[in-house]
Short mmCIF file of C-alpha atoms and ligand atoms in Angstrom, two decimals:
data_model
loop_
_atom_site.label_atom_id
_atom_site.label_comp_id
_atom_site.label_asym_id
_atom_site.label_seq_id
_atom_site.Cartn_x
_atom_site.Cartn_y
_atom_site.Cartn_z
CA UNK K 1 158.84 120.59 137.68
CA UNK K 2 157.92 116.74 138.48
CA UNK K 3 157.58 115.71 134.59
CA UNK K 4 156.47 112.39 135.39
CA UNK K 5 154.13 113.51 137.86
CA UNK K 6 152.58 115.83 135.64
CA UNK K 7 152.24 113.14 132.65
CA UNK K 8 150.18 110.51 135.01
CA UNK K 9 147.97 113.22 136.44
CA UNK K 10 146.73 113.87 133.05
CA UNK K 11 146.35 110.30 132.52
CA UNK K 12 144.45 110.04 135.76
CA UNK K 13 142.32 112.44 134.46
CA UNK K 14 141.48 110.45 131.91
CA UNK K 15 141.02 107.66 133.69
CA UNK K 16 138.70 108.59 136.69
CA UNK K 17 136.41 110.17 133.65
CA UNK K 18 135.91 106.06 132.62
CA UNK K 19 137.54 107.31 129.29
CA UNK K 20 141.21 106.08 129.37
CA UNK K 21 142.32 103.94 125.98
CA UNK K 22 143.66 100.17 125.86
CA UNK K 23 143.72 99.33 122.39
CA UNK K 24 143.11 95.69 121.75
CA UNK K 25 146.22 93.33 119.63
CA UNK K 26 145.00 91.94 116.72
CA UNK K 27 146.24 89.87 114.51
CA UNK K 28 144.03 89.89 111.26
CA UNK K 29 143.85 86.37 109.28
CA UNK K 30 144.39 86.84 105.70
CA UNK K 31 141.53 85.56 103.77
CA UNK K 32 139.38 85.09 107.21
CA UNK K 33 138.32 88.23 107.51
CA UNK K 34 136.73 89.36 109.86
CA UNK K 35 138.21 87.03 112.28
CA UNK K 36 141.81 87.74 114.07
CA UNK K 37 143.78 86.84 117.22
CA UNK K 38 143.81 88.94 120.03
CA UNK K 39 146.55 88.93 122.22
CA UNK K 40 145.76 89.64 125.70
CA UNK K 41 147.64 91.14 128.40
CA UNK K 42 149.20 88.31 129.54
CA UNK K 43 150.33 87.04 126.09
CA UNK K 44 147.40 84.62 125.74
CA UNK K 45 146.09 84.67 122.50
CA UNK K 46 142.34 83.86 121.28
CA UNK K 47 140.33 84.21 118.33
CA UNK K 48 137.82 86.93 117.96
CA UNK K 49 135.30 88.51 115.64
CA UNK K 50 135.74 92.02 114.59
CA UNK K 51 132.71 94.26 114.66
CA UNK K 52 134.41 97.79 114.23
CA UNK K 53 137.05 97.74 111.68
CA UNK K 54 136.63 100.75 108.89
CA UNK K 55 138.06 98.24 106.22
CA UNK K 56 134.22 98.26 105.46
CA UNK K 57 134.36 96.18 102.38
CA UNK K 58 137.17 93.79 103.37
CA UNK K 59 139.67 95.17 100.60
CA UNK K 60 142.27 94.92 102.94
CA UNK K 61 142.01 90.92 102.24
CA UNK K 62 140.98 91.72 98.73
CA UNK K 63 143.68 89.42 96.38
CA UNK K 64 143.58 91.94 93.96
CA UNK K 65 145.06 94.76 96.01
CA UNK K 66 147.63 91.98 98.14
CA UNK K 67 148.61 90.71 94.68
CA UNK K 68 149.64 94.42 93.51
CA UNK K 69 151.41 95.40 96.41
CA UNK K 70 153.36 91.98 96.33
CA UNK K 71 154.54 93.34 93.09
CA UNK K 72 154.85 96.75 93.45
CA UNK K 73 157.67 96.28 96.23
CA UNK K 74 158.99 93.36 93.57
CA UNK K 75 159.49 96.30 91.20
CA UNK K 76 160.22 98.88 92.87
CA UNK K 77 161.19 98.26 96.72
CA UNK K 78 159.80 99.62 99.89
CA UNK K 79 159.91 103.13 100.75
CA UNK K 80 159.30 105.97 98.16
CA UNK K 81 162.86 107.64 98.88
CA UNK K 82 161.55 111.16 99.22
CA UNK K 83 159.32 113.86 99.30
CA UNK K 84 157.05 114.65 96.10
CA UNK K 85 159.43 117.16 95.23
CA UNK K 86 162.31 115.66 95.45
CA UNK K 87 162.33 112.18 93.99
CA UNK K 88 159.54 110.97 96.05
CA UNK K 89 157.29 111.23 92.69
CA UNK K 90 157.15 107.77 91.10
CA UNK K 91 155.22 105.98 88.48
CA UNK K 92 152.32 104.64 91.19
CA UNK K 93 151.52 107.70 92.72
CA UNK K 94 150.60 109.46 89.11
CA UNK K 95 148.48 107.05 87.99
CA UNK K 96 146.91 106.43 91.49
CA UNK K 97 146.13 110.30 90.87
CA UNK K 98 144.70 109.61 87.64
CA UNK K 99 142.95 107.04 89.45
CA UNK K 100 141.43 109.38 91.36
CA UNK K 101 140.22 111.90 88.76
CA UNK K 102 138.54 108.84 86.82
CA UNK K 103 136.61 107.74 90.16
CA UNK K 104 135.47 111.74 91.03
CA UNK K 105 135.28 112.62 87.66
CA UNK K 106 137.25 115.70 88.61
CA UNK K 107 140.63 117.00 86.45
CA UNK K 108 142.95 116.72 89.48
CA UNK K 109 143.89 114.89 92.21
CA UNK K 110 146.60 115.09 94.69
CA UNK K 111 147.78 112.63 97.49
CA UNK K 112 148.59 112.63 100.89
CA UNK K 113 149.52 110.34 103.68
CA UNK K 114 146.37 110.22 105.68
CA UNK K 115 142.72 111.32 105.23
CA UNK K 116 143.89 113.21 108.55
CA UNK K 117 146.74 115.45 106.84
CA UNK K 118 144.42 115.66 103.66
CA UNK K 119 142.26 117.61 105.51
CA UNK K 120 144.31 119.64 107.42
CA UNK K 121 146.68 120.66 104.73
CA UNK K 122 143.99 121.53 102.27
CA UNK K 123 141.84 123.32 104.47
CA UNK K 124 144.60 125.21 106.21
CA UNK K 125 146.60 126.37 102.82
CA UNK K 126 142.79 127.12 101.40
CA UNK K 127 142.65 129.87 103.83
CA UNK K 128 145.80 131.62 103.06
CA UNK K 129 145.82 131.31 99.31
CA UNK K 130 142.29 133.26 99.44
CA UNK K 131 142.50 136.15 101.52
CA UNK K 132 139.58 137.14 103.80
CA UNK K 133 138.26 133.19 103.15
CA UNK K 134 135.02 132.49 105.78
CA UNK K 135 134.59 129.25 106.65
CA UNK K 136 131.52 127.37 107.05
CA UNK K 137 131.65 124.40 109.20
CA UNK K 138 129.42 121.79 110.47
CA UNK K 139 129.25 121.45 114.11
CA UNK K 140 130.04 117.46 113.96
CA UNK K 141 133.07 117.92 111.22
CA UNK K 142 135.81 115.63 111.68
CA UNK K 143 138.79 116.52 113.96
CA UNK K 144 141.14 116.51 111.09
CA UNK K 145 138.55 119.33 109.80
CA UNK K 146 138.59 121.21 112.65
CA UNK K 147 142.73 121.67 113.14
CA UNK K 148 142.97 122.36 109.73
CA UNK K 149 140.19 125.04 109.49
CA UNK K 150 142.20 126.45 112.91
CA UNK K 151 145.34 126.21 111.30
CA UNK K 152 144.43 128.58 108.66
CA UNK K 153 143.73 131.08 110.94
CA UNK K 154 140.83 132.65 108.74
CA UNK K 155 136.97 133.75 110.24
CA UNK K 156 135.13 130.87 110.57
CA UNK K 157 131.72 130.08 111.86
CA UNK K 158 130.17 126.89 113.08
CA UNK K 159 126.84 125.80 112.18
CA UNK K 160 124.14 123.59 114.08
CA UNK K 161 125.13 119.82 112.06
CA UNK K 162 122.99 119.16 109.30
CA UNK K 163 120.95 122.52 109.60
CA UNK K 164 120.64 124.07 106.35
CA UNK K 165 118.31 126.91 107.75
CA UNK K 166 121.26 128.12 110.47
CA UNK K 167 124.25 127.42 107.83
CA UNK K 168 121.55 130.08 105.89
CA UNK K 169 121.90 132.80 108.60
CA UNK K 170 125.05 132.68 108.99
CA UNK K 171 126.05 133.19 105.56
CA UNK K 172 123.49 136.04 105.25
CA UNK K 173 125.39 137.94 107.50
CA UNK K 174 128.60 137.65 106.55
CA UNK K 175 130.06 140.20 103.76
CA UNK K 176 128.50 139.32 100.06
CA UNK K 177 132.02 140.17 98.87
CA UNK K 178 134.01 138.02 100.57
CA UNK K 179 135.36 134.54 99.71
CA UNK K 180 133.71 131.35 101.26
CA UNK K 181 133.54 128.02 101.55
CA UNK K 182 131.17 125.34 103.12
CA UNK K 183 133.01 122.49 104.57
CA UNK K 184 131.19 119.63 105.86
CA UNK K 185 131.22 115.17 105.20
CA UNK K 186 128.32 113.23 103.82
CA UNK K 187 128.10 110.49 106.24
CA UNK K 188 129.19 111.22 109.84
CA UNK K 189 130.97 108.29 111.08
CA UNK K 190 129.70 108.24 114.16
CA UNK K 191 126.05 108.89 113.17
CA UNK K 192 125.47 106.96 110.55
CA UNK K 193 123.51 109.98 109.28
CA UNK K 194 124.17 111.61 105.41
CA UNK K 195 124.20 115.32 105.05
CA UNK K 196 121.99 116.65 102.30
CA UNK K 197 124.24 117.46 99.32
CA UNK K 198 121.65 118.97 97.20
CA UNK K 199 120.39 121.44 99.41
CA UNK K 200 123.95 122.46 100.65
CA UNK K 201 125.27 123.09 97.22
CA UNK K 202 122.14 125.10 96.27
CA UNK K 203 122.91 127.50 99.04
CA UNK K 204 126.74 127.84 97.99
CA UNK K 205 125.55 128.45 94.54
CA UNK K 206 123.01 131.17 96.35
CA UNK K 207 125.97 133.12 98.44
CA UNK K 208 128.95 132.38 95.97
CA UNK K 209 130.57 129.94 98.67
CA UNK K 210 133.11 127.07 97.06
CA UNK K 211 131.74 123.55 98.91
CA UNK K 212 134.46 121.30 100.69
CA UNK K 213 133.24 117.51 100.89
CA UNK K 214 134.85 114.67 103.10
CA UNK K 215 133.65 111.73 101.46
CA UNK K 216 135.96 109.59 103.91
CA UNK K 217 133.42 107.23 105.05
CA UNK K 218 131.43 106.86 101.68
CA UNK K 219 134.22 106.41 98.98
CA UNK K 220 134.26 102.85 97.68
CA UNK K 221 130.59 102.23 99.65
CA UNK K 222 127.92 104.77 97.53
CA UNK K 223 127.77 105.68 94.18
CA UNK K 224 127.56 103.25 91.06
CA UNK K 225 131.37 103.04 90.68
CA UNK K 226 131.82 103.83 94.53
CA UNK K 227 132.62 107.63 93.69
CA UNK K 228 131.00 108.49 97.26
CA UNK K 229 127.38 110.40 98.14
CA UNK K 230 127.97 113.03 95.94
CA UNK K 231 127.97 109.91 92.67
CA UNK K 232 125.24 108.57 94.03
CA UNK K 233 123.19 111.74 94.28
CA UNK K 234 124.10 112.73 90.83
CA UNK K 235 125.89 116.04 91.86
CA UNK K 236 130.10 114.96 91.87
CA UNK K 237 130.44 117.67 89.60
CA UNK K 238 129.11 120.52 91.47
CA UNK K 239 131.18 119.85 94.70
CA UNK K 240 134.07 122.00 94.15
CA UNK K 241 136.63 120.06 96.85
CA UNK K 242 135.88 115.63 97.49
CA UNK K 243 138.53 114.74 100.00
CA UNK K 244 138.54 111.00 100.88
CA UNK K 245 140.93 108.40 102.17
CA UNK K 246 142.50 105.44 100.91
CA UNK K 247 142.32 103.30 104.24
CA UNK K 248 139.16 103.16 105.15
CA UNK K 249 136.75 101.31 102.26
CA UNK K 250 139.61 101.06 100.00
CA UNK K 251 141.33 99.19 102.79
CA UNK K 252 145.40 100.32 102.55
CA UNK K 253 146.15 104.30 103.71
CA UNK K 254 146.17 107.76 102.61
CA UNK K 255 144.26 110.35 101.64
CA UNK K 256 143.67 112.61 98.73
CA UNK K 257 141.61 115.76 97.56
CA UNK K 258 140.20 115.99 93.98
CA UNK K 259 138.88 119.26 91.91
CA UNK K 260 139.79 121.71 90.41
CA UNK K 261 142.86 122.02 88.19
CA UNK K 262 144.48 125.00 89.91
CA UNK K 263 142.92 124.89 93.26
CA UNK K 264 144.53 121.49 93.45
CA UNK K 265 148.00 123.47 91.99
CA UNK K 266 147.77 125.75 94.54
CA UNK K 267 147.65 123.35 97.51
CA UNK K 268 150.21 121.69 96.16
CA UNK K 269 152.47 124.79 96.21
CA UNK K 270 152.09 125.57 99.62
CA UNK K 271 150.35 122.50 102.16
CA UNK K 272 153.50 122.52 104.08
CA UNK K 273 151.90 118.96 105.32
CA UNK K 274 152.11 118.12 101.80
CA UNK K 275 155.35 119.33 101.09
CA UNK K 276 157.53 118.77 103.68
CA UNK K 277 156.88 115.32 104.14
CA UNK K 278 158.05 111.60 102.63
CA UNK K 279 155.47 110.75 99.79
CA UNK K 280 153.23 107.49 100.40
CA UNK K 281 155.23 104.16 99.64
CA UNK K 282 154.82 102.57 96.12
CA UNK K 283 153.28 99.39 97.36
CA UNK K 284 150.16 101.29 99.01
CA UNK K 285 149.91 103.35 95.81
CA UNK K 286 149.50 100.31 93.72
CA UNK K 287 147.22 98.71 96.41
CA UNK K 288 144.79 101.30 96.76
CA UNK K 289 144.90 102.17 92.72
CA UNK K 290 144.41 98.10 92.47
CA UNK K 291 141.49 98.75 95.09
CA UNK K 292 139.85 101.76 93.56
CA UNK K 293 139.89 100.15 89.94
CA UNK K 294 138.23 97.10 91.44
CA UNK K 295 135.44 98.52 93.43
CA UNK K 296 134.49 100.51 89.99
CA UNK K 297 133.29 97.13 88.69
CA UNK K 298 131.92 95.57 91.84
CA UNK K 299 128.69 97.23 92.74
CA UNK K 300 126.80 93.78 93.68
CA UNK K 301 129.96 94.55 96.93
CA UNK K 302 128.29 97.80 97.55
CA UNK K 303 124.51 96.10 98.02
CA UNK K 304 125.22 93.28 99.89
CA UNK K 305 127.29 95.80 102.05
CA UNK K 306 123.81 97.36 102.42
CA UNK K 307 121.93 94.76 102.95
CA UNK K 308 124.31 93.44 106.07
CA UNK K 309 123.85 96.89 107.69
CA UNK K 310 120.02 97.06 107.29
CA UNK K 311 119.88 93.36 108.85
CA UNK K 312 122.02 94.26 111.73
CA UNK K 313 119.96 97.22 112.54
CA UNK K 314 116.57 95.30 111.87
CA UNK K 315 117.93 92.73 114.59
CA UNK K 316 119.02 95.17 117.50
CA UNK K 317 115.79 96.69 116.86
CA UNK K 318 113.56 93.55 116.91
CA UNK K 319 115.78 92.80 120.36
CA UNK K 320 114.89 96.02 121.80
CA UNK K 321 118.06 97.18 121.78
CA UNK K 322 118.85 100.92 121.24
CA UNK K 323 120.22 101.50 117.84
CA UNK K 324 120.00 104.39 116.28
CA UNK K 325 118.50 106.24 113.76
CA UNK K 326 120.94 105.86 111.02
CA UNK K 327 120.52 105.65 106.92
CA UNK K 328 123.81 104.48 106.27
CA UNK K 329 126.07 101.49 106.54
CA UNK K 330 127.05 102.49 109.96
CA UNK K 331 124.99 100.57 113.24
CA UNK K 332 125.45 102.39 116.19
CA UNK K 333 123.84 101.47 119.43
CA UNK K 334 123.90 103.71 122.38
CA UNK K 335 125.08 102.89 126.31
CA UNK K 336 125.18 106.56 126.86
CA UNK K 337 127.73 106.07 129.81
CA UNK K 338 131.16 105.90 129.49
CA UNK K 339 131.83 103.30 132.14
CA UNK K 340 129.06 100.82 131.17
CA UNK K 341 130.10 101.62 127.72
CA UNK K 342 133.36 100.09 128.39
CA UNK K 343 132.48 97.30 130.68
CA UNK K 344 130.16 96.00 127.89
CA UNK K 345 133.18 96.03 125.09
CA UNK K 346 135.05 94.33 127.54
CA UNK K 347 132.36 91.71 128.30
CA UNK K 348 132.18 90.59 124.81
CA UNK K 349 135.45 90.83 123.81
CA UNK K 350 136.78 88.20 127.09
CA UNK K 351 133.11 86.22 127.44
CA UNK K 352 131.98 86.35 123.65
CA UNK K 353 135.35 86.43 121.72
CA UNK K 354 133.27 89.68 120.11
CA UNK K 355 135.44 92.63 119.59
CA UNK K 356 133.73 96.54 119.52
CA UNK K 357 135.55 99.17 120.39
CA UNK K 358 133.65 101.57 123.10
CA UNK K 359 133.08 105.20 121.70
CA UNK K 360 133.46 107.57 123.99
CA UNK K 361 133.88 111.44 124.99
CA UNK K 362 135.89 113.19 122.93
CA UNK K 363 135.26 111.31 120.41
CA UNK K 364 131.20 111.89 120.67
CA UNK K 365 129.59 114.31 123.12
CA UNK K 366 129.16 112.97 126.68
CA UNK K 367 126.13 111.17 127.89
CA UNK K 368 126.15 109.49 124.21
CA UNK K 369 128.48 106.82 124.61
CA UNK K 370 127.95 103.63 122.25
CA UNK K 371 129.11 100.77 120.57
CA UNK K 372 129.92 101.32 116.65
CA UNK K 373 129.19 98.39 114.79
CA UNK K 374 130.63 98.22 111.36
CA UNK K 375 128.88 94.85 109.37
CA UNK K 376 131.01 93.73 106.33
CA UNK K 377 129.63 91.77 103.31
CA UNK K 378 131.54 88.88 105.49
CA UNK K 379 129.67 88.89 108.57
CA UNK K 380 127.67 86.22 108.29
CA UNK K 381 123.94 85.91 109.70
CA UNK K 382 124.91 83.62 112.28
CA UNK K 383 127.71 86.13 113.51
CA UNK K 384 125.17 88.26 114.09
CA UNK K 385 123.35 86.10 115.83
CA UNK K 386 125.84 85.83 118.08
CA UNK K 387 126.21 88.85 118.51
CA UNK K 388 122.81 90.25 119.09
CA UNK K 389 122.40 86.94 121.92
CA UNK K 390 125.35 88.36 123.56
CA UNK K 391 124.68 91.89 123.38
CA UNK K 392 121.08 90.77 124.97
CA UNK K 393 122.25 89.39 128.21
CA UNK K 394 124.92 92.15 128.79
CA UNK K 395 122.14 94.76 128.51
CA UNK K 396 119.87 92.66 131.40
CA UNK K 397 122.82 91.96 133.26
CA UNK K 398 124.26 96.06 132.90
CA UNK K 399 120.30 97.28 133.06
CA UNK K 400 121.17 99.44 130.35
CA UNK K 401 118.60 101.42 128.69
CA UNK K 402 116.41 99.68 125.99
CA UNK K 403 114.27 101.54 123.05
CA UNK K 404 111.04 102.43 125.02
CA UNK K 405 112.83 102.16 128.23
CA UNK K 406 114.11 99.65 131.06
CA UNK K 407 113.32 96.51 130.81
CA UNK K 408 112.00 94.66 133.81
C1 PLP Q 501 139.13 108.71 109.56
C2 PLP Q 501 138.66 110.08 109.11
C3 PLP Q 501 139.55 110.97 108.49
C4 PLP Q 501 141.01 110.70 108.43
O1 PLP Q 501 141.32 109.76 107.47
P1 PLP Q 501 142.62 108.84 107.69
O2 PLP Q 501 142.96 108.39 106.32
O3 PLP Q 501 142.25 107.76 108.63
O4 PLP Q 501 143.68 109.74 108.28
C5 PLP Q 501 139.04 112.13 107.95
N1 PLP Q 501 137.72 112.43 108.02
C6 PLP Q 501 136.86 111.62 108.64
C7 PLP Q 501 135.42 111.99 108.69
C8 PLP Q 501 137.30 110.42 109.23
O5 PLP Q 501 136.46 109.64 109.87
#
């Protein structure tokens, strides 16, 4: 076998599909945010805008949450030493779980080190601990969803995303008897669009189902005390399962689950990815506790966070350009080809000193490629400005498609 052969061909794959990944090296500014250096290729550096980062509220930069990692590692040092189980278990990561039950309202929490193994440990252990569990899933679910659903190895059926009448007929025919569960997010990331909580939870109340919610994209952002969708629609207490992340919106890393007392015991008896694994350091405990406890108080964050998004959106549309249709803080506009897609990050990134990541296949289905933009209470009006006159002339100079068509 010609390893190294074999390893480039499925790069080149990759590659002649206009898909193949060169991730950009930034250098975030503290207290500048959202500007950074990028580093380019040939070890030039200039200074950019960013228009995609997750760290949605800017937390990351928050002195609040610096401050108390500064003096977590002060106290306590770097690493946590350990797994949970075996002296891995300090003083930061119970009351960041405590943290957590306060901001869902829920009597247990548990941690893990990424939104990603949150998911996957949770909803893989889920489906061994109840025998014969069917799971419901939501076509657009998150990939951390999917391998995790997979990885428990139970029946599982996949329903049209967002469609409460199909997620209906399917759980009319399975067995009334047997266990199930409905997992699905409230805002899809790459949407923008927010599932309807309500209506989903009426039908697991209707066929016995327990509901799982990814919240990752709308913890810290909705809700009165940033508790996600499900505390802003009034209903935190009938999701049975809120997983969410601590480095998105809360701006350090990892990932959690809140609910129930002994479901919660029971993942934490067997998620291998839980177990088997060193337990989050104490300085991004204390960070993201320091981050969660602030955002409580700061709801004025949450509507000017709103308001940027609605402005962006009300801009690309006035300049004909095609965003889409979505209700949340996330601006998406579509290219719908991978190559153009790329050429136009690329564009603004070395011409504008604007910096958007291109979306494409796997991450969104092909033919749907787009630029993700991700407006911060600190982009200013006359960033977006900027970018919206930039974004302009690529689209003339690209002909890419504009709402209502070509332009001339
Ligand atoms: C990012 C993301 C995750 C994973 O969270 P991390 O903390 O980044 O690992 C899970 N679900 C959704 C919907 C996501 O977008």
């Amino acid at each position: 076998m010609d390893y190294k052969a074999a390893f480039q061909s499925a790069v080149e794959k990759v590659r002649s599909e206009g898909r193949y990944r060169v991730f950009a090296d930034l250098k975030r500014y503290r207290g500048d945010f959202p500007r950074a250096a990028w580093t380019q290729v040939d070890g030039s550096r200039r200074d950019v805008v960013v228009w995609c980062s997750n760290d949605y509220l800017g937390q990351g930069q928050n002195p609040v949450v610096i401050d108390a990692m500064h003096q977590a590692i002060d106290e306590a040092g770097s690493g946590s030493g350990g797994t949970r189980n075996i002296s891995g278990t300090t003083r930061f990561h119970v009351e960041l779980e405590e943290e957590l039950c306060r901001l869902h309202e829920k009597p247990a929490a548990l941690l893990f080190t990424s939104g990603y193994v949150a998911n996957e440990a949770a909803l893989s252990t889920l489906a061994k601990v109840l025998p014969g569990l069917i799971i419901f899933s939501d076509e657009l679910n998150h990939a951390s969803m999917i391998a995790g659903i997979r990885n428990g190895g139970c029946e599982r059926h996949v329903f049209r995303h967002n469609d409460l009448e199909h997620l209906e007929q399917l759980l009319i025919a399975a067995p009334e008897v047997a266990p199930k569960l409905i997992a699905f997010e409230s805002v899809y990331s790459m949407d923008g669009d927010i599932a309807d909580l309500a209506g989903t939870i009426a039908l697991a109340k209707k066929y016995g189902c327990l509901t799982y919610l990814d919240e990752v994209h709308a913890v810290g952002l909705y809700g009165e005390h940033g508790g996600g969708v499900a505390e802003r629609d009034g209903v935190m207490d009938q999701i049975d399962i809120i997983e969410g992340t601590l480095g998105k919106a809360f701006g350090v890393m990892g990932g959690y689950i809140a609910g129930d007392p002994d479901m919660v015991d029971a993942i934490r008896s067997y998620a291998s990815g839980f177990i088997f694994s060193t337990s989050l350091p104490p300085a991004l405990c204390a960070g993201a506790a320091a981050s969660v406890r602030w955002l409580r108080d700061h709801n004025e964050v949450r509507e000017i966070h709103q308001e940027r998004a609605s402005s962006l959106k009300a801009r690309f549309a006035a300049a004909g350009l095609p965003v889409m249709d979505s209700v949340s803080h996330i601006v998406p506009v579509l290219v719908s080809d991978p190559v153009h897609c790329k050429m136009i990050s690329d564009m603004l990134l070395e011409d504008h000193g604007i910096y958007v990541q291109p979306i494409n296949y796997p991450t969104v289905p092909r033919g749907t490629e787009r630029l993700r933009f991700t407006p911060t209470p600190f982009h200013t009006d006359a960033m977006m400005d900027d970018l919206v006159k930039a974004l302009d002339a690529l689209w003339a100079r690209c002909n890419v498609k504009r709402l209502g068509g070509y332009a001339a």
